[in-house]
Short mmCIF file of C-alpha atoms in Angstrom, two decimals:
data_model
loop_
_atom_site.label_atom_id
_atom_site.label_comp_id
_atom_site.label_asym_id
_atom_site.label_seq_id
_atom_site.Cartn_x
_atom_site.Cartn_y
_atom_site.Cartn_z
CA MET A 838 -1.25 28.90 -14.76
CA PHE A 839 1.91 26.69 -13.97
CA PRO A 840 4.78 26.45 -16.68
CA GLY A 841 3.66 23.75 -19.34
CA ALA A 842 0.00 23.47 -18.03
CA ASP A 843 -1.61 24.89 -20.76
CA GLU A 844 0.34 22.14 -23.26
CA TYR A 845 -1.58 19.34 -20.95
CA GLU A 846 -4.88 21.28 -20.45
CA VAL A 847 -4.25 21.05 -16.68
CA ASP A 848 -6.50 23.31 -14.84
CA ILE A 849 -5.31 23.91 -11.40
CA HIS A 850 -6.26 27.02 -9.62
CA VAL A 851 -3.99 27.96 -6.50
CA ASP A 852 -5.80 30.70 -4.42
CA ASP A 853 -3.55 33.42 -3.36
CA ALA A 854 -5.00 33.56 0.03
CA ASP A 855 -4.43 29.80 0.68
CA THR A 856 -0.93 30.48 -0.51
CA GLU A 857 -0.61 33.22 1.93
CA ARG A 858 -2.07 31.14 4.93
CA LEU A 859 0.32 28.54 4.17
CA LEU A 860 3.28 30.85 4.12
CA SER A 861 2.36 31.95 7.67
CA VAL A 862 2.67 28.24 9.12
CA SER A 863 5.53 27.79 11.54
CA PRO A 864 6.55 24.52 13.00
CA ASP A 865 5.02 25.19 16.44
CA GLN A 866 1.69 24.85 14.99
CA VAL A 867 1.94 21.29 14.14
CA GLU A 868 1.47 18.12 16.39
CA ALA A 869 3.50 15.20 16.51
CA PRO A 870 2.06 11.98 14.69
CA ALA A 871 0.06 9.30 16.39
CA SER A 872 2.77 6.74 14.86
CA LEU A 873 5.29 6.28 12.40
CA SER A 874 5.12 3.90 9.39
CA PHE A 875 7.50 2.75 6.93
CA SER A 876 7.69 -0.04 4.16
CA ARG A 877 10.37 -2.80 3.86
CA ASN A 878 11.50 -2.99 0.33
CA VAL A 879 14.06 -3.98 -2.48
CA PHE A 880 14.95 -1.00 -4.79
CA LEU A 881 15.10 -2.43 -8.53
CA PRO A 882 16.53 0.09 -10.90
CA LEU A 883 15.33 -1.57 -14.10
CA THR A 884 17.17 0.81 -16.34
CA THR A 885 19.51 4.01 -15.93
CA ALA A 886 18.45 5.20 -19.01
CA CYS A 887 16.49 8.82 -19.06
CA ARG A 888 15.20 11.38 -21.24
CA TYR A 889 16.12 14.17 -18.96
CA THR A 890 19.34 15.60 -17.90
CA CYS A 891 18.35 17.31 -14.52
CA THR A 892 21.55 18.87 -12.96
CA TYR A 893 20.77 17.28 -9.50
CA CYS A 894 20.60 13.76 -10.39
CA THR A 895 22.99 11.08 -10.51
CA TYR A 896 20.85 8.26 -11.49
CA TYR A 897 20.95 8.44 -15.36
CA ASP A 898 23.81 7.39 -17.37
CA VAL A 899 24.73 8.70 -20.76
CA PRO A 900 23.80 6.64 -24.08
CA GLY A 901 26.31 3.66 -24.52
CA GLU A 902 26.50 3.41 -20.71
CA ALA A 903 23.05 2.81 -19.39
CA THR A 904 22.24 -0.57 -18.29
CA LEU A 905 19.05 -2.69 -18.35
CA MET A 906 18.31 -5.30 -15.64
CA SER A 907 17.39 -8.90 -17.13
CA LEU A 908 14.20 -10.58 -15.62
CA ASP A 909 16.64 -13.14 -14.16
CA GLU A 910 18.28 -10.49 -12.15
CA VAL A 911 14.92 -9.20 -11.12
CA ARG A 912 14.00 -12.51 -9.92
CA ASP A 913 17.17 -12.89 -7.81
CA VAL A 914 16.69 -9.62 -6.30
CA VAL A 915 12.86 -9.85 -5.29
CA ARG A 916 13.55 -13.29 -4.10
CA MET A 917 16.23 -12.24 -1.77
CA GLY A 918 14.04 -9.48 -0.43
CA ALA A 919 11.15 -11.91 0.13
CA ASP A 920 13.54 -13.89 2.10
CA ALA A 921 14.30 -10.99 4.26
CA GLY A 922 10.82 -10.09 4.88
CA CYS A 923 10.29 -7.17 2.38
CA THR A 924 6.85 -6.84 1.09
CA GLU A 925 7.62 -4.19 -1.84
CA ALA A 926 9.21 -4.24 -5.01
CA LEU A 927 10.40 -0.55 -5.81
CA PHE A 928 10.99 -0.31 -9.81
CA THR A 929 12.31 2.79 -10.80
CA PHE A 930 14.03 4.05 -13.94
CA GLY A 931 14.80 7.12 -16.01
CA ASP A 932 12.00 8.87 -17.62
CA ALA A 933 10.78 7.53 -21.16
CA PRO A 934 14.25 6.33 -22.42
CA ASP A 935 14.09 7.67 -26.25
CA GLU A 936 15.87 7.10 -29.42
CA ARG A 937 19.15 8.14 -27.88
CA TYR A 938 19.49 4.80 -25.91
CA THR A 939 19.73 2.87 -29.22
CA GLU A 940 21.38 -0.27 -27.21
CA ILE A 941 18.28 -0.15 -24.64
CA HIS A 942 16.02 -0.41 -27.16
CA ARG A 943 18.02 -2.88 -29.01
CA GLN A 944 18.08 -5.32 -25.96
CA LEU A 945 14.24 -4.83 -25.34
CA ASP A 946 13.56 -5.69 -28.93
CA GLU A 947 15.83 -8.96 -28.81
CA TRP A 948 13.92 -9.96 -25.60
CA GLY A 949 10.80 -9.46 -27.30
CA TYR A 950 9.44 -6.16 -25.68
CA ASP A 951 7.71 -2.99 -27.36
CA ASP A 952 9.27 -0.69 -25.01
CA ILE A 953 10.24 -0.15 -21.47
CA LEU A 954 6.79 -0.17 -19.94
CA ASP A 955 5.78 -3.44 -21.72
CA TYR A 956 9.11 -4.81 -20.09
CA LEU A 957 7.93 -3.17 -16.66
CA VAL A 958 4.89 -5.34 -16.66
CA ALA A 959 6.89 -8.58 -17.24
CA ALA A 960 9.22 -7.35 -14.32
CA CYS A 961 6.42 -6.62 -12.04
CA GLU A 962 4.77 -10.03 -12.68
CA VAL A 963 8.19 -11.55 -11.52
CA ALA A 964 7.72 -9.65 -8.45
CA LEU A 965 4.24 -10.86 -7.68
CA GLU A 966 5.41 -14.54 -8.58
CA GLU A 967 7.97 -14.11 -5.75
CA GLY A 968 5.59 -12.55 -3.27
CA LEU A 969 6.14 -9.03 -3.50
CA LEU A 970 3.90 -6.11 -4.20
CA PRO A 971 5.40 -3.85 -7.03
CA HIS A 972 5.46 -0.15 -6.74
CA SER A 973 6.88 1.61 -9.81
CA ASN A 974 7.95 5.06 -10.53
CA PRO A 975 8.14 5.23 -14.28
CA GLY A 976 8.09 8.91 -14.95
CA ASP A 977 5.54 10.88 -16.56
CA LEU A 978 2.67 8.64 -18.12
CA THR A 979 -0.80 9.09 -19.88
CA ARG A 980 -3.79 7.60 -18.48
CA GLU A 981 -3.67 4.87 -21.05
CA GLN A 982 -0.08 3.89 -19.83
CA PHE A 983 -1.55 3.89 -16.07
CA ALA A 984 -4.50 1.71 -17.22
CA SER A 985 -1.75 -1.04 -18.58
CA LEU A 986 0.46 -0.85 -15.71
CA ALA A 987 -2.24 -0.71 -12.66
CA PRO A 988 -3.06 -4.33 -12.86
CA VAL A 989 0.24 -5.43 -11.90
CA ASN A 990 0.97 -2.45 -9.38
CA ALA A 991 -0.30 -2.28 -5.81
CA SER A 992 0.81 1.71 -6.09
CA MET A 993 2.77 4.28 -8.39
CA GLY A 994 4.31 7.27 -8.00
CA VAL A 995 6.21 10.29 -9.51
CA MET A 996 7.80 13.32 -7.89
CA LEU A 997 6.08 16.58 -8.69
CA GLU A 998 9.33 18.19 -7.20
CA THR A 999 8.09 21.87 -7.87
CA THR A 1000 5.51 23.81 -9.73
CA ALA A 1001 8.21 26.49 -10.59
CA ASP A 1002 10.41 26.74 -13.83
CA VAL A 1003 13.73 26.27 -12.17
CA ALA A 1004 17.01 26.22 -13.64
CA ALA A 1005 17.86 22.70 -12.40
CA HIS A 1006 15.26 21.58 -15.05
CA SER A 1007 17.00 23.84 -17.91
CA GLY A 1008 18.38 22.41 -21.04
CA GLY A 1009 17.06 20.82 -24.27
CA ARG A 1010 15.64 17.93 -22.43
CA LYS A 1011 13.62 19.37 -19.52
CA LYS A 1012 10.89 18.26 -17.50
CA THR A 1013 8.03 20.72 -16.75
CA PRO A 1014 5.44 21.18 -14.02
CA GLY A 1015 2.65 20.82 -16.72
CA GLN A 1016 4.01 17.11 -17.58
CA ARG A 1017 4.34 16.00 -13.85
CA LEU A 1018 0.98 17.63 -12.92
CA ASN A 1019 -0.58 15.85 -15.92
CA THR A 1020 0.95 12.52 -14.61
CA ILE A 1021 -0.43 12.97 -11.27
CA ARG A 1022 -3.80 13.81 -12.95
CA ALA A 1023 -3.84 10.77 -15.23
CA ALA A 1024 -3.16 8.48 -12.07
CA GLY A 1025 -6.09 9.75 -10.30
CA GLU A 1026 -8.53 9.46 -13.34
CA GLU A 1027 -7.47 5.82 -13.83
CA GLY A 1028 -7.73 5.28 -10.02
CA VAL A 1029 -4.27 4.48 -8.98
CA PRO A 1030 -3.09 4.57 -5.42
CA PHE A 1031 -0.18 7.25 -5.81
CA THR A 1032 2.85 8.82 -4.15
CA THR A 1033 4.22 12.29 -5.24
CA GLY A 1034 6.13 14.64 -3.25
CA ILE A 1035 8.08 18.18 -3.57
CA LEU A 1036 12.23 18.61 -3.78
CA VAL A 1037 13.38 21.15 -1.44
CA GLY A 1038 16.58 23.27 -2.46
CA ILE A 1039 16.65 23.46 -6.37
CA GLY A 1040 15.97 27.03 -6.68
CA GLU A 1041 12.31 27.43 -5.97
CA THR A 1042 11.23 30.15 -3.44
CA TRP A 1043 9.12 29.58 -0.45
CA ARG A 1044 6.00 30.62 -2.53
CA ASP A 1045 6.70 27.77 -5.09
CA ARG A 1046 6.90 25.38 -2.13
CA ALA A 1047 3.43 26.54 -0.85
CA GLU A 1048 1.89 26.30 -4.28
CA SER A 1049 3.34 23.12 -5.08
CA LEU A 1050 1.88 21.65 -2.12
CA LEU A 1051 -1.49 23.10 -2.80
CA ALA A 1052 -1.68 21.98 -6.48
CA ILE A 1053 -1.26 18.31 -4.91
CA ARG A 1054 -4.02 18.90 -2.56
CA GLU A 1055 -6.24 19.91 -5.39
CA LEU A 1056 -5.71 16.87 -7.49
CA HIS A 1057 -6.11 14.89 -4.37
CA GLU A 1058 -9.44 16.42 -3.76
CA ARG A 1059 -10.56 15.79 -7.07
CA TYR A 1060 -9.47 12.09 -7.07
CA GLY A 1061 -8.70 10.88 -3.66
CA HIS A 1062 -5.79 9.05 -4.77
CA VAL A 1063 -2.52 10.51 -3.20
CA GLN A 1064 -1.51 8.19 -0.17
CA GLU A 1065 1.68 10.10 0.64
CA VAL A 1066 3.55 13.16 -0.03
CA ILE A 1067 7.50 13.09 0.15
CA VAL A 1068 9.33 16.07 1.39
CA GLN A 1069 12.60 15.56 0.00
CA ASN A 1070 15.68 17.82 0.64
CA VAL A 1071 18.11 17.97 -2.05
CA VAL A 1072 21.81 16.57 -1.33
CA PRO A 1073 25.11 17.30 -2.62
CA ASN A 1074 26.57 14.88 -5.16
CA ASP A 1075 28.79 14.37 -8.12
CA ARG A 1076 26.71 15.95 -10.26
CA SER A 1077 25.54 19.14 -8.59
CA ASP A 1078 26.58 21.36 -5.56
CA PHE A 1079 23.25 22.44 -4.41
CA GLU A 1080 23.38 22.96 -0.76
CA ARG A 1081 21.48 20.84 1.56
CA PRO A 1082 18.57 22.76 2.97
CA SER A 1083 19.07 23.50 6.69
CA ILE A 1084 16.92 21.58 9.31
CA GLU A 1085 14.94 24.91 10.23
CA THR A 1086 14.00 25.10 6.34
CA MET A 1087 12.96 21.58 6.56
CA ARG A 1088 11.07 21.66 9.44
CA ARG A 1089 9.09 24.70 8.24
CA VAL A 1090 8.32 22.98 4.60
CA VAL A 1091 7.30 19.81 6.52
CA ALA A 1092 4.97 21.78 8.65
CA MET A 1093 3.44 23.41 5.73
CA ALA A 1094 2.85 20.14 4.01
CA ARG A 1095 1.01 18.37 7.14
CA VAL A 1096 -1.12 21.85 7.16
CA ALA A 1097 -2.05 21.76 3.48
CA LEU A 1098 -2.78 17.97 3.05
CA PRO A 1099 -5.73 16.34 4.13
CA GLU A 1100 -5.17 14.20 7.54
CA ASP A 1101 -5.34 10.75 5.61
CA VAL A 1102 -2.52 11.64 3.23
CA SER A 1103 0.83 10.86 4.92
CA VAL A 1104 3.77 13.50 5.14
CA GLN A 1105 7.06 11.27 4.45
CA VAL A 1106 10.87 12.28 4.75
CA PRO A 1107 13.54 10.01 3.24
CA PRO A 1108 15.58 8.84 6.45
CA ASN A 1109 18.87 8.53 4.36
CA LEU A 1110 18.61 12.07 3.18
CA SER A 1111 17.00 13.95 5.89
CA GLU A 1112 17.19 14.55 9.53
CA ALA A 1113 14.06 12.54 10.20
CA ALA A 1114 14.44 12.15 14.06
CA ASN A 1115 14.43 16.00 14.03
CA LEU A 1116 11.62 16.25 11.62
CA VAL A 1117 8.75 13.79 13.09
CA ASN A 1118 7.62 16.28 15.87
CA TYR A 1119 6.91 18.95 13.13
CA GLY A 1120 4.22 16.88 10.74
CA VAL A 1121 6.32 13.83 9.46
CA ASP A 1122 4.13 10.55 10.01
CA ASP A 1123 6.12 8.08 7.46
CA LEU A 1124 9.79 7.36 6.80
CA GLY A 1125 9.05 5.55 3.22
CA GLY A 1126 10.46 2.62 1.74
CA VAL A 1127 13.66 1.31 3.28
CA SER A 1128 15.46 -1.63 2.33
CA PRO A 1129 17.79 -4.35 4.25
CA VAL A 1130 19.06 -5.94 1.19
CA THR A 1131 19.63 -3.08 -1.48
CA ASP A 1132 21.04 0.23 -2.05
CA ASP A 1133 19.42 3.67 -2.63
CA TYR A 1134 20.43 3.66 -6.38
CA VAL A 1135 19.13 7.29 -6.91
CA ASN A 1136 21.31 8.53 -3.87
CA PRO A 1137 23.98 5.82 -3.88
CA GLU A 1138 26.31 8.03 -1.60
CA TYR A 1139 23.51 7.89 1.02
CA ALA A 1140 22.90 4.69 2.75
CA TRP A 1141 19.68 3.25 3.97
CA PRO A 1142 19.30 3.36 7.82
CA ALA A 1143 18.99 0.12 9.43
CA LEU A 1144 15.52 -0.81 10.60
CA GLN A 1145 16.89 -0.38 14.21
CA GLU A 1146 17.59 2.88 13.59
CA LEU A 1147 14.04 3.80 12.63
CA ALA A 1148 12.98 2.06 16.02
CA ASP A 1149 15.06 4.52 17.63
CA ILE A 1150 13.62 7.46 15.62
CA ALA A 1151 10.28 6.63 16.50
CA ASP A 1152 11.50 5.95 20.40
CA GLU A 1153 12.87 9.43 20.53
CA ALA A 1154 9.60 10.89 19.13
CA GLY A 1155 7.66 8.87 21.70
CA VAL A 1156 5.54 7.18 19.06
CA PRO A 1157 5.07 3.55 18.08
CA LEU A 1158 6.52 2.33 14.94
CA ARG A 1159 4.54 0.38 12.44
CA GLU A 1160 5.21 -1.23 9.03
CA ARG A 1161 3.02 -1.12 6.03
CA LEU A 1162 2.40 -2.28 2.69
CA PRO A 1163 3.66 0.07 -0.62
CA VAL A 1164 -0.16 0.86 -0.92
CA TYR A 1165 -1.97 2.39 2.03
CA GLU A 1166 -4.45 0.36 3.87
CA ARG A 1167 -7.58 2.38 2.81
CA PHE A 1168 -7.07 1.23 -0.73
CA LEU A 1169 -7.27 -2.26 0.05
CA PRO A 1170 -9.88 -4.62 -0.55
CA ASP A 1171 -12.86 -5.18 1.91
CA ASP A 1172 -11.61 -8.85 2.91
CA VAL A 1173 -7.84 -7.49 3.32
CA ARG A 1174 -8.40 -4.08 4.80
CA PRO A 1175 -7.99 -3.90 8.65
CA ALA A 1176 -11.43 -3.86 10.09
CA ALA A 1177 -10.88 -0.29 11.77
CA THR A 1178 -9.53 1.40 8.50
CA SER A 1179 -12.28 3.50 6.73
CA PRO A 1180 -12.12 2.55 3.03
CA ALA A 1181 -11.10 5.13 0.54
CA PRO A 1182 -13.86 6.77 -1.60
CA GLU A 1183 -14.79 4.80 -4.82
CA PRO A 1184 -12.28 5.80 -7.58
CA GLN A 1185 -13.86 7.93 -10.37
CA ASN A 1186 -13.18 5.55 -13.04
CA GLY A 1187 -15.74 3.21 -11.59
CA GLY A 1188 -13.42 0.26 -10.88
CA GLU A 1189 -11.36 -0.93 -7.90
CA TRP A 1190 -8.40 0.75 -6.53
CA ILE A 1191 -6.58 -2.43 -6.24
CA ARG A 1192 -6.90 -4.57 -9.62
CA PRO A 1193 -7.31 -8.46 -9.45
CA PRO A 1194 -3.72 -9.73 -9.91
CA ILE A 1195 -2.87 -7.67 -6.71
CA ALA A 1196 -5.83 -8.48 -4.81
CA GLU A 1197 -5.44 -12.35 -5.90
CA ARG A 1198 -1.55 -12.05 -4.39
CA LEU A 1199 -2.81 -10.31 -1.23
CA ARG A 1200 -5.55 -13.31 -0.66
CA ASP A 1201 -3.10 -16.24 -1.67
CA ASP A 1202 -2.82 -18.91 1.06
CA ASP A 1203 1.07 -19.12 0.91
CA VAL A 1204 3.70 -17.84 3.03
CA HIS A 1205 3.70 -14.64 1.08
CA GLY A 1206 0.18 -14.03 1.12
CA ARG A 1207 -0.03 -14.43 4.86
CA ARG A 1208 3.06 -12.25 5.24
CA LEU A 1209 1.36 -9.46 3.37
CA ARG A 1210 -1.89 -9.54 5.16
CA ASP A 1211 0.17 -9.74 8.58
CA VAL A 1212 1.97 -6.40 7.71
CA ALA A 1213 -1.54 -4.80 6.67
CA ASN A 1214 -3.33 -5.63 9.84
CA GLY A 1215 -0.02 -4.96 11.96
CA VAL A 1216 0.42 -8.44 13.45
CA GLY A 1217 3.13 -11.08 13.22
CA PRO A 1218 6.99 -10.77 13.89
CA LEU A 1219 7.60 -8.84 10.81
CA SER A 1220 5.42 -5.97 11.75
CA THR A 1221 7.95 -3.79 13.30
CA PRO A 1222 11.73 -4.30 13.61
CA LYS A 1223 12.77 -6.04 16.98
CA ARG A 1224 13.08 -3.61 19.75
#
């Protein structure tokens, strides 16, 4: 049982034989992908407040310094993104800001919002109005919280990071694997297309990496909701001196991920943090969200590559590059999903993967709706960067 799993009644059994098989995987056992995909996004750091103090993270600010984006600022950024041809509004913020951040709570109350999740709904509505599909990473959530956010999000996500109890998560305010696994499970129970991933190089062992991937696989096999798994290497920054994992390590982890996961679950590496060109042939088929207009606020020292650089990575690998939406095509409604794409199994909650506000935005007969449908179907001038 993983640390913290008992507290959340998370029942996941990782078979030792499966773990050993995964540990025996080598990069040369994995084939190159048929294509590479990416999402064109804007990055919106809704607040820099966070209840956790992970030693490798430069995103959070201490109480008294944390900020909160106004809805006017949100509108300016998403409008700029829509003008640049983006389709995704990536909302991220520190996990469940608590009473330590009195100024953040005071501001939310002054603006008429109960908490940060209530405010996130309003920010997502602004993004939809301006023509972008929200994808939110709000940290650990319950099923009830997912239910409140799903109507205004095309997809959501949280990094598992690791199923191990590592020193990088130590201290009085520590995240546990049980919390993260509970969140991934809750997303599946509520039928939310979901992105998760592992963080490589924060003190975990090879067995921990294998078990983390197998835990994600088990949850996806139950609910069918995981659309992609990020294999993200840690990078040195102002708050930590973790050593960047070697390219040999990353190739092996990527290959393990590709072998562990079903074919319809993409394996992603962040191209601003990883040597993506040297990983594509070892199981990577997605390059994640890349922004032509905003920074990576989680890793501000590591700039996004230009879209042409993504095309160069695909060229070097000898595969086509395609733009995608923040939600993968198999989850889209029947009348929007490409004809050649098989639908995902119905979610276990008996509803739809895509809720009405998102489906309506996808069907809108305006320039934004048409752009979203064009990207989903791989047509139009914005489907790939110019070569």
